[in-house]
Short mmCIF file of C-alpha atoms in Angstrom, two decimals:
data_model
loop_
_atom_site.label_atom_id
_atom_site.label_comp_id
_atom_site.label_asym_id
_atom_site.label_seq_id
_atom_site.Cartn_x
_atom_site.Cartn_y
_atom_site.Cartn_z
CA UNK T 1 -46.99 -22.04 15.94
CA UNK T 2 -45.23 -25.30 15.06
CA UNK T 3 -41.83 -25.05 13.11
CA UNK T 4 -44.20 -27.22 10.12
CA UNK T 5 -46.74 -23.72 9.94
CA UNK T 6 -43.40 -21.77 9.75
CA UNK T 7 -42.49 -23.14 7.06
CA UNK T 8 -45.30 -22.86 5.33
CA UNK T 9 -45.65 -19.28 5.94
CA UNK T 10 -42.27 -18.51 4.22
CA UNK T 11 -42.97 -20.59 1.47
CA UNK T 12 -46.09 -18.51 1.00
CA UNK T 13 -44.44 -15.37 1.65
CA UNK T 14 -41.45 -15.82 -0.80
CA UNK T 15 -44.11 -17.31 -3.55
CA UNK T 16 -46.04 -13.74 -3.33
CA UNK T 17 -43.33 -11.44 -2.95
CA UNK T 18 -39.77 -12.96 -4.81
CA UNK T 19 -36.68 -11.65 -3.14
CA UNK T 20 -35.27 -8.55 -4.06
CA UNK T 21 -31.97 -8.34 -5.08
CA UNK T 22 -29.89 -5.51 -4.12
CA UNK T 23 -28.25 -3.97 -6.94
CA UNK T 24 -24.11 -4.11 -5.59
CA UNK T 25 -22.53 -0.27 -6.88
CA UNK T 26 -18.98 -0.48 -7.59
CA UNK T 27 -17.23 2.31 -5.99
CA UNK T 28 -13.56 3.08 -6.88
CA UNK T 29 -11.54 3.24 -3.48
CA UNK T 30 -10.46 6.57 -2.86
CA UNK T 31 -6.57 6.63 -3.69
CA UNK T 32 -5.12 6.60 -0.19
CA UNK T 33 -1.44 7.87 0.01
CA UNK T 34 1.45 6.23 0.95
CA UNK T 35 4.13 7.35 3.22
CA UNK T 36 7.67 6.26 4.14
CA UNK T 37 9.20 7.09 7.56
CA UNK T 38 12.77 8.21 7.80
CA UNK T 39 15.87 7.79 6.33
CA UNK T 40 15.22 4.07 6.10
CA UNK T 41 11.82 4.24 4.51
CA UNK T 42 13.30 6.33 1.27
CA UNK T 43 16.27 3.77 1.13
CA UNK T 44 13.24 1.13 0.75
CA UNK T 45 11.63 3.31 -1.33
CA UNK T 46 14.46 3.74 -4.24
CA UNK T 47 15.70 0.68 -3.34
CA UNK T 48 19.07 1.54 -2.37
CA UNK T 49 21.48 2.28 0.79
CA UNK T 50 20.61 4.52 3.82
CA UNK T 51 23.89 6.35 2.63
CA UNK T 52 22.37 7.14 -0.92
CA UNK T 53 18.95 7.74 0.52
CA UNK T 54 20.43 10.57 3.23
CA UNK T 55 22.02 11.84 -0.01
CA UNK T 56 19.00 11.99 -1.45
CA UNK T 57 17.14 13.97 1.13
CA UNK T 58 20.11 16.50 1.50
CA UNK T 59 20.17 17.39 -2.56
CA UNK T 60 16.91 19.26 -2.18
CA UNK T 61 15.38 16.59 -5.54
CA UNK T 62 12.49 15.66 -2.93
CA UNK T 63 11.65 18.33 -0.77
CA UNK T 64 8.36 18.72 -1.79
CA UNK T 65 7.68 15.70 -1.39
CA UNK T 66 9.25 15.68 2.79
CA UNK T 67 7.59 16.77 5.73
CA UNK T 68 10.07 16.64 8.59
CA UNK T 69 9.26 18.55 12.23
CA UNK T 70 12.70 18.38 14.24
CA UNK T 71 13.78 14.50 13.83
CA UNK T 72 10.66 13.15 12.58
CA UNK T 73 10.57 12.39 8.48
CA UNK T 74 7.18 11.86 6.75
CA UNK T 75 7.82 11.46 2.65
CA UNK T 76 4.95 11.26 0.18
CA UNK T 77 6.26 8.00 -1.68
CA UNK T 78 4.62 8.98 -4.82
CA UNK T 79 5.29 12.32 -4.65
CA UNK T 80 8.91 11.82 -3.88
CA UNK T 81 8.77 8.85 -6.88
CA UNK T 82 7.74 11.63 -9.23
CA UNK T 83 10.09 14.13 -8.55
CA UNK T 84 13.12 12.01 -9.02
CA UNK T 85 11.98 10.94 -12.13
CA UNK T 86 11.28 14.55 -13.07
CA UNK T 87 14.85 15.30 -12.10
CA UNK T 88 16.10 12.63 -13.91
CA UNK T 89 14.52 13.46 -16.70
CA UNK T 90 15.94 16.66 -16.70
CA UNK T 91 19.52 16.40 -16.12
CA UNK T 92 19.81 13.53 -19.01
CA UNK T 93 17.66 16.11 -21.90
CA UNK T 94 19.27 19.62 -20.26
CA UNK T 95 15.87 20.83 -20.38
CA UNK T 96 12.29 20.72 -18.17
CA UNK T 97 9.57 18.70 -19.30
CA UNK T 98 6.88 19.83 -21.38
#
């Protein structure tokens, strides 16, 4: 078969039977977490001093947030990014939230 009878063929084929076109779904990425490591990854995280974030850690606002297995620190960013803001929140109305 000669590349000319090829050709021919195709255009016959794609005259009979158009392309399909694949409908594309749009599927919502599953909402991965993030995580910080260590003392330096909550300083990055609230943006402030590795002094401020150890004092951070120690005041028990983020705990839920930590999982720590002898030196090793693994913090749920928006977990931790919650909580503090749920803290916050509380010590400036004196109350809980809603």
């Amino acid at each position: 078969m000669t590349a000319g009878e090829f050709l021919d063929l195709l255009k016959e084929n794609t005259a009979t039977n158009p392309p399909v076109q694949e409908e594309k779904l749009e599927v919502e990425p599953a909402h991965e977490k993030r995580y910080v490591h260590g003392i330096p990854g909550i300083a990055t995280l609230f943006n402030c001093s590795l002094a401020t974030a150890n004092r951070i850690k120690k005041s028990g606002k983020i705990d839920d947030a930590i999982m720590q297995v002898g030196r090793k620190i693994v913090v749920d960013a928006d977990l931790a990014l919650k909580l503090v803001q749920e803290s916050t929140w509380q010590n400036k109305r004196g109350r809980r939230l809603p």
